[in-house]
Short mmCIF file of N, CA and C in Angstrom, two decimals:
data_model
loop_
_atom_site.label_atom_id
_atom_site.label_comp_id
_atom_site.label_asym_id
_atom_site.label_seq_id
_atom_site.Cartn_x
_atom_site.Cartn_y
_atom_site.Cartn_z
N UNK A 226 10.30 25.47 -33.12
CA UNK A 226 9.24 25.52 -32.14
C UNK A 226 9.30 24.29 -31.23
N UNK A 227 9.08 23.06 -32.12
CA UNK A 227 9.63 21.80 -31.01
C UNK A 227 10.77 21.83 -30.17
N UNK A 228 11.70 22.40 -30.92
CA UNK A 228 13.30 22.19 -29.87
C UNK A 228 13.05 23.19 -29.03
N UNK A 229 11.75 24.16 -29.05
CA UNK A 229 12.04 25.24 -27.68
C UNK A 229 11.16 24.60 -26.98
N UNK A 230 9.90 23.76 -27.14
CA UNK A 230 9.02 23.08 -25.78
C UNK A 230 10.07 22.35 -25.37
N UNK A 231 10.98 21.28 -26.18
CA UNK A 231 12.19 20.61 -25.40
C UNK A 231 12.75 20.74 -24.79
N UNK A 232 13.26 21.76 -25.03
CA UNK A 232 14.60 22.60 -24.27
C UNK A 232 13.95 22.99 -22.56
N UNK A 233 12.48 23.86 -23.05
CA UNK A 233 12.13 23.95 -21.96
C UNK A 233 11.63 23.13 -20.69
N UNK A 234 11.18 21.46 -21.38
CA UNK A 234 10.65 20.57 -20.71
C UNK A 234 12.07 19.93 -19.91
N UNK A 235 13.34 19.94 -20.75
CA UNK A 235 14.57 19.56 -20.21
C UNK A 235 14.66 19.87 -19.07
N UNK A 236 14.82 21.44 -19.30
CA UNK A 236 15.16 22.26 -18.18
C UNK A 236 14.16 22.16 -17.02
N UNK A 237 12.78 21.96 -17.25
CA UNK A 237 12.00 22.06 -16.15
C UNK A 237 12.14 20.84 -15.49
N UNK A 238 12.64 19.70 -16.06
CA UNK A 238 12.73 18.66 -15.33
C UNK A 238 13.91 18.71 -14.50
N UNK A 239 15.06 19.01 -15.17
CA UNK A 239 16.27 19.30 -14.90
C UNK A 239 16.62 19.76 -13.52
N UNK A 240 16.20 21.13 -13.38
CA UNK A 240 15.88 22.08 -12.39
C UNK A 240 15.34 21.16 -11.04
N UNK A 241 14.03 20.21 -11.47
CA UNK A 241 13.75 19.57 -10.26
C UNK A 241 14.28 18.68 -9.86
N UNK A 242 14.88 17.93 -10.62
CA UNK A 242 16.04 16.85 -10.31
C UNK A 242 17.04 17.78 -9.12
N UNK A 243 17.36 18.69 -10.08
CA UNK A 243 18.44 19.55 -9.09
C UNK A 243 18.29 20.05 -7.51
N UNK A 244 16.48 20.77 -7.62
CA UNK A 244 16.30 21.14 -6.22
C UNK A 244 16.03 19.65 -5.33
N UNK A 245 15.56 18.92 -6.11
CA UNK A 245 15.37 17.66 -4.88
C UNK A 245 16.59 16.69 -4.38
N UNK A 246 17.41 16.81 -4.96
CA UNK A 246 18.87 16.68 -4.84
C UNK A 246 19.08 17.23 -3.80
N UNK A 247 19.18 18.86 -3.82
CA UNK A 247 19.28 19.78 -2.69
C UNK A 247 18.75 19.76 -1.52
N UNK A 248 16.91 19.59 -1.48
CA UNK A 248 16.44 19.24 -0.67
C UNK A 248 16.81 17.76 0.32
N UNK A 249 17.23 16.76 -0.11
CA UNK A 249 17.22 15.81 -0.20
C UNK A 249 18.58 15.89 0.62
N UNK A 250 19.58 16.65 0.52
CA UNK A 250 20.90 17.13 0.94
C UNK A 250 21.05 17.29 2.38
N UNK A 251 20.19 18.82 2.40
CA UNK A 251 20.02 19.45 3.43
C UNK A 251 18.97 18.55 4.41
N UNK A 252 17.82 17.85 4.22
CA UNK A 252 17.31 16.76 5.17
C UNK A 252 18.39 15.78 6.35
N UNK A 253 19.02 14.86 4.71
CA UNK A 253 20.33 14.57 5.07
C UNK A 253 21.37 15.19 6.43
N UNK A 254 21.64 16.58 6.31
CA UNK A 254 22.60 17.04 6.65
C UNK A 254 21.97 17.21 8.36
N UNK A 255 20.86 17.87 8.36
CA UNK A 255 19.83 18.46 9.81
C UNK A 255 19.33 17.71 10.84
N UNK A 256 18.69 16.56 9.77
CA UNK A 256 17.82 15.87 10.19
C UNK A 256 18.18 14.14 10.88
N UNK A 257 19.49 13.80 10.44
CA UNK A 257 19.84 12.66 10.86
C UNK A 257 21.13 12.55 11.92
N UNK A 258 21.29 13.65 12.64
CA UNK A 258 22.11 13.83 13.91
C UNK A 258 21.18 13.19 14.82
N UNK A 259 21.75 12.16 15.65
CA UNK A 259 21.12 11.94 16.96
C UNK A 259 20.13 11.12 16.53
N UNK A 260 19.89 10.99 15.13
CA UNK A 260 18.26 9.82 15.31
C UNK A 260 18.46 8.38 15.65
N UNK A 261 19.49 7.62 15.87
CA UNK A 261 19.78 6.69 16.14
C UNK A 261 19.12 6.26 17.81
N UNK A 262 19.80 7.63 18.41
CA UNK A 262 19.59 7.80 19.88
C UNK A 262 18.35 8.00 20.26
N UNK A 263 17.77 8.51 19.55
CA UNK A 263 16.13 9.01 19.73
C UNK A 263 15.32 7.89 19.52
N UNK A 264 15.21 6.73 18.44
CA UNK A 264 15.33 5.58 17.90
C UNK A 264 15.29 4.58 18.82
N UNK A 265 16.41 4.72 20.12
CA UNK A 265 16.31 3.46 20.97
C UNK A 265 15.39 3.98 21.77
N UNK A 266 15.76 5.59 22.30
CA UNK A 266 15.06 5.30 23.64
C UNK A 266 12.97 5.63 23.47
N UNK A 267 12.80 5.94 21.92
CA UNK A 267 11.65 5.66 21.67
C UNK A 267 11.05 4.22 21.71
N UNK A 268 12.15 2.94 21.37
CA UNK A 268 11.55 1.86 21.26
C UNK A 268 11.22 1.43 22.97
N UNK A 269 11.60 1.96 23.98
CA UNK A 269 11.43 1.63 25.35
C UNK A 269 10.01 2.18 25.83
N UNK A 270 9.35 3.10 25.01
CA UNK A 270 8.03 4.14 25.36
C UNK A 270 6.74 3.19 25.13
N UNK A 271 5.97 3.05 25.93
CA UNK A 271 4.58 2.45 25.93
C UNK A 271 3.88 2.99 24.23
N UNK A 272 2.99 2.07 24.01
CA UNK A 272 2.66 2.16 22.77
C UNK A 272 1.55 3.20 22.82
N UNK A 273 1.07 3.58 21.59
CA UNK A 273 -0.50 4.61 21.64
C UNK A 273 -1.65 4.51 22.57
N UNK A 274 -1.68 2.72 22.46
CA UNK A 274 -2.48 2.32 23.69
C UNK A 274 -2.48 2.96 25.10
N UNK A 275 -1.22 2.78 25.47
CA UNK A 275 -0.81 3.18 26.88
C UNK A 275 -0.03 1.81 27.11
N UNK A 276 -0.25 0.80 26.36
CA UNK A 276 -0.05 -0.49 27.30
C UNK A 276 1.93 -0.70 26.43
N UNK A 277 2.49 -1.12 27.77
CA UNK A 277 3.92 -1.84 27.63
C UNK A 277 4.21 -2.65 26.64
N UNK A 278 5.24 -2.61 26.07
CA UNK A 278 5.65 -4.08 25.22
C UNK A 278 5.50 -5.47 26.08
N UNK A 279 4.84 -6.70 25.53
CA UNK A 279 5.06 -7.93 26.59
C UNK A 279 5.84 -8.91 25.71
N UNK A 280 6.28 -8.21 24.32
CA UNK A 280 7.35 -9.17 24.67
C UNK A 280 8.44 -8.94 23.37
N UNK A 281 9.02 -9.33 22.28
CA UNK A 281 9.67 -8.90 21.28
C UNK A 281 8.86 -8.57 20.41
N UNK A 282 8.70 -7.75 19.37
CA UNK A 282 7.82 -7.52 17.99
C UNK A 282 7.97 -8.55 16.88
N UNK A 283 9.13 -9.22 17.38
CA UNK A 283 9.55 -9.88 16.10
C UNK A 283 8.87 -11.41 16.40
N UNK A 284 8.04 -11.80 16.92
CA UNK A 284 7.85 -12.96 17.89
C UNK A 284 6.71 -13.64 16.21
N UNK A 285 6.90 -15.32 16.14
CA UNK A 285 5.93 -15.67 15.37
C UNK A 285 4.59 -15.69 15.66
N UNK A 286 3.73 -15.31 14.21
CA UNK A 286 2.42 -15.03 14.62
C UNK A 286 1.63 -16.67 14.45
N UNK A 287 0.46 -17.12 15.30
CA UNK A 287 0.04 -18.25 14.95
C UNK A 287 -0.57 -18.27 13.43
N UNK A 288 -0.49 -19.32 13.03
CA UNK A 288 -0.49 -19.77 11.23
C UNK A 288 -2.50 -18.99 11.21
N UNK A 289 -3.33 -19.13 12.46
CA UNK A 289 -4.38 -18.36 12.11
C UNK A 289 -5.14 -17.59 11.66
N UNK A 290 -3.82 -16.45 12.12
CA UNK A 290 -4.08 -15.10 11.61
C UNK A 290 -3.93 -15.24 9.97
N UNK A 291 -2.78 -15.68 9.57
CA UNK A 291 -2.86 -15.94 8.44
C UNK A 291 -3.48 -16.08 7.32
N UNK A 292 -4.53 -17.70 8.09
CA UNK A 292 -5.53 -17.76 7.05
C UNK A 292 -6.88 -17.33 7.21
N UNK A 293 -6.98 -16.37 8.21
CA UNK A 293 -7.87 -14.77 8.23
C UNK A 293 -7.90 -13.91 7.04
N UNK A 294 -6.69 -13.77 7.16
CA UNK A 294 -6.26 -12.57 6.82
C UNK A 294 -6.46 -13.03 4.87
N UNK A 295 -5.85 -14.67 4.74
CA UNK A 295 -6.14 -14.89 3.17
C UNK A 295 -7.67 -15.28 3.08
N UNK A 296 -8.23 -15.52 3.68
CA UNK A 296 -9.89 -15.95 3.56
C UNK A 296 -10.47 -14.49 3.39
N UNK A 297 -10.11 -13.55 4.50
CA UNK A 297 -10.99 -12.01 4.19
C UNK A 297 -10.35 -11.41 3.00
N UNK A 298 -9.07 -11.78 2.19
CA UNK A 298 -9.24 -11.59 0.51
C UNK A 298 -9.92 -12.07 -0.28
N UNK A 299 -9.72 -13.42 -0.14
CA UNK A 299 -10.65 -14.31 -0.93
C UNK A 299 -12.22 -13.69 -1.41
N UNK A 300 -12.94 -13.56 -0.30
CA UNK A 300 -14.32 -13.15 0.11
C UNK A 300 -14.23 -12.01 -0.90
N UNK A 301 -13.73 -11.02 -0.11
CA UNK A 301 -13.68 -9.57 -0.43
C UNK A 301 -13.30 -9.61 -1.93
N UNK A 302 -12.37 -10.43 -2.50
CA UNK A 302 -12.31 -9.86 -3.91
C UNK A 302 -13.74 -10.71 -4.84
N UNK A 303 -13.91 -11.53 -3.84
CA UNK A 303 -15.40 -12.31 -4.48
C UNK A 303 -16.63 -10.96 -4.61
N UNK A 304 -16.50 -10.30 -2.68
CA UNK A 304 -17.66 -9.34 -3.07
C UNK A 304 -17.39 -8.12 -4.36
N UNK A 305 -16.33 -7.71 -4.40
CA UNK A 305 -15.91 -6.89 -5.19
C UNK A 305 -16.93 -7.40 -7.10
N UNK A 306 -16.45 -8.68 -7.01
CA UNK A 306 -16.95 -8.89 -8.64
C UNK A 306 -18.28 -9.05 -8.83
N UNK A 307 -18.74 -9.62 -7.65
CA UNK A 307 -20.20 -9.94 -7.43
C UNK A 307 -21.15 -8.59 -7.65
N UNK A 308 -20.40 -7.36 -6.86
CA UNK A 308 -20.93 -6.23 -6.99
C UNK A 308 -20.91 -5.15 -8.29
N UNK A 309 -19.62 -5.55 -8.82
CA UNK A 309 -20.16 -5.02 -10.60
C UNK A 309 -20.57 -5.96 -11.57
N UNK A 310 -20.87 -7.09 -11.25
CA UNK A 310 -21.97 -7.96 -11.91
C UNK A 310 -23.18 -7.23 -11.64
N UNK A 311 -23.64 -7.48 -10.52
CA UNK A 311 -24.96 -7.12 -9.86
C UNK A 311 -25.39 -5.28 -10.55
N UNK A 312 -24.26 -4.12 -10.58
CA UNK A 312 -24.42 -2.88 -10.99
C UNK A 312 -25.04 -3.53 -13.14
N UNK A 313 -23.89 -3.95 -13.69
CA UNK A 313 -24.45 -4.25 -15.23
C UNK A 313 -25.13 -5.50 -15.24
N UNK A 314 -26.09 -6.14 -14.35
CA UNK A 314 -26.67 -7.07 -14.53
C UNK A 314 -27.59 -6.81 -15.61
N UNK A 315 -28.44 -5.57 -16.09
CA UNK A 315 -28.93 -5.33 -17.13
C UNK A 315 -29.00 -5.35 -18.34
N UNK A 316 -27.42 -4.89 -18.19
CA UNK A 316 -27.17 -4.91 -19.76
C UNK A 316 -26.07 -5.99 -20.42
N UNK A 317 -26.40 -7.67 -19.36
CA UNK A 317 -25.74 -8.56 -20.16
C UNK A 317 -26.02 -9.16 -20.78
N UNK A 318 -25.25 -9.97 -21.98
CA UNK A 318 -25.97 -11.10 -22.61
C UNK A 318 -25.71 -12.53 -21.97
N UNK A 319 -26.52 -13.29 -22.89
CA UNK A 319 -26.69 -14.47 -22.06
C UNK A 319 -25.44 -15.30 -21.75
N UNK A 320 -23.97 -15.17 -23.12
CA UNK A 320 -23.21 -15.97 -22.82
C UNK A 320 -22.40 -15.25 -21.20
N UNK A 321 -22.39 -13.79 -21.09
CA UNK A 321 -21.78 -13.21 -20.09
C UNK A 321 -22.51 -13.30 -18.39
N UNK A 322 -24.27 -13.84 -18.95
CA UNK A 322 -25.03 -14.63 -17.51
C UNK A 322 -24.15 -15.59 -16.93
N UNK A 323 -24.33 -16.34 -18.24
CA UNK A 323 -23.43 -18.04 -18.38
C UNK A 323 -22.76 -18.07 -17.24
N UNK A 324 -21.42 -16.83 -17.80
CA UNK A 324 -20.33 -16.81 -17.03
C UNK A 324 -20.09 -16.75 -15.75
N UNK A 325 -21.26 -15.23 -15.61
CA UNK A 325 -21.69 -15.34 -13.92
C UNK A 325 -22.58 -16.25 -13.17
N UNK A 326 -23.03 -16.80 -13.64
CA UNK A 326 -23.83 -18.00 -13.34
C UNK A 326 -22.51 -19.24 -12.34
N UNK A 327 -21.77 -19.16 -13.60
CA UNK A 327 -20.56 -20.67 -13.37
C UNK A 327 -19.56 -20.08 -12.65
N UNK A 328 -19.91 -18.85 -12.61
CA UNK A 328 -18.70 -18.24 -11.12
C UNK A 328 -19.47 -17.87 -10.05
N UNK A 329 -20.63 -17.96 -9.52
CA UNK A 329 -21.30 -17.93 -8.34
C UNK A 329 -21.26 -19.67 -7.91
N UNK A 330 -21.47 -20.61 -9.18
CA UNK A 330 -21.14 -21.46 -8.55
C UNK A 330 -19.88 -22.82 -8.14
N UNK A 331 -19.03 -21.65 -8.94
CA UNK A 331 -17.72 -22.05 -8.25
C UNK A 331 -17.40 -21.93 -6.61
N UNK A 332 -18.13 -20.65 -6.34
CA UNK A 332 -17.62 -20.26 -5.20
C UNK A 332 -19.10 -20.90 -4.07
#
């Protein structure tokens, strides 16, 4: 009885290995004529905006954005804990207050 769910789980895996292979083939085969070409003269096309490229994509960003971008984690994973504290604030005990206590005023 086990070696026939096996056999069959083999095969069912088997089988999909096989068609996505296939699939995976034929994509291959259809789908990647000419995309190179399509590729450049898409990178010359105005963006969603409407507005032109002004200048390379690859250009450095000021160190600002940066520490935006790590400060609105910071925060955000702060609000995140703050907010399932605040949901089981009921049902804690005191050493687990403690805790939230000395991590509100860490931050």
């Amino acid at each position: 009885m086990l070696k026939t769910h096996l056999l069959a789980l083999v095969l069912f895996f088997s089988s999909i290995l096989v068609l996505t292979l296939i699939l995976y083939a034929l994509y291959c085969i259809f789908f990647s004529v000419g995309v190179e070409d399509e590729q450049q003269i898409e990178r010359l096309y105005a963006y969603e905006c409407s507005f032109g490229s002004f200048s390379d994509a690859r250009d450095a960003f000021d160190i600002k954005f940066y520490l935006v971008v790590v400060l609105f984690l910071i925060f955000d994973l702060e609000i995140s804990f703050m907010l399932s504290m605040s949901v089981t604030l009921s049902t804690l005990s005191l050493n687990d207050l403690i805790i939230v206590i000395f991590f509100l005023l860490i931050w």
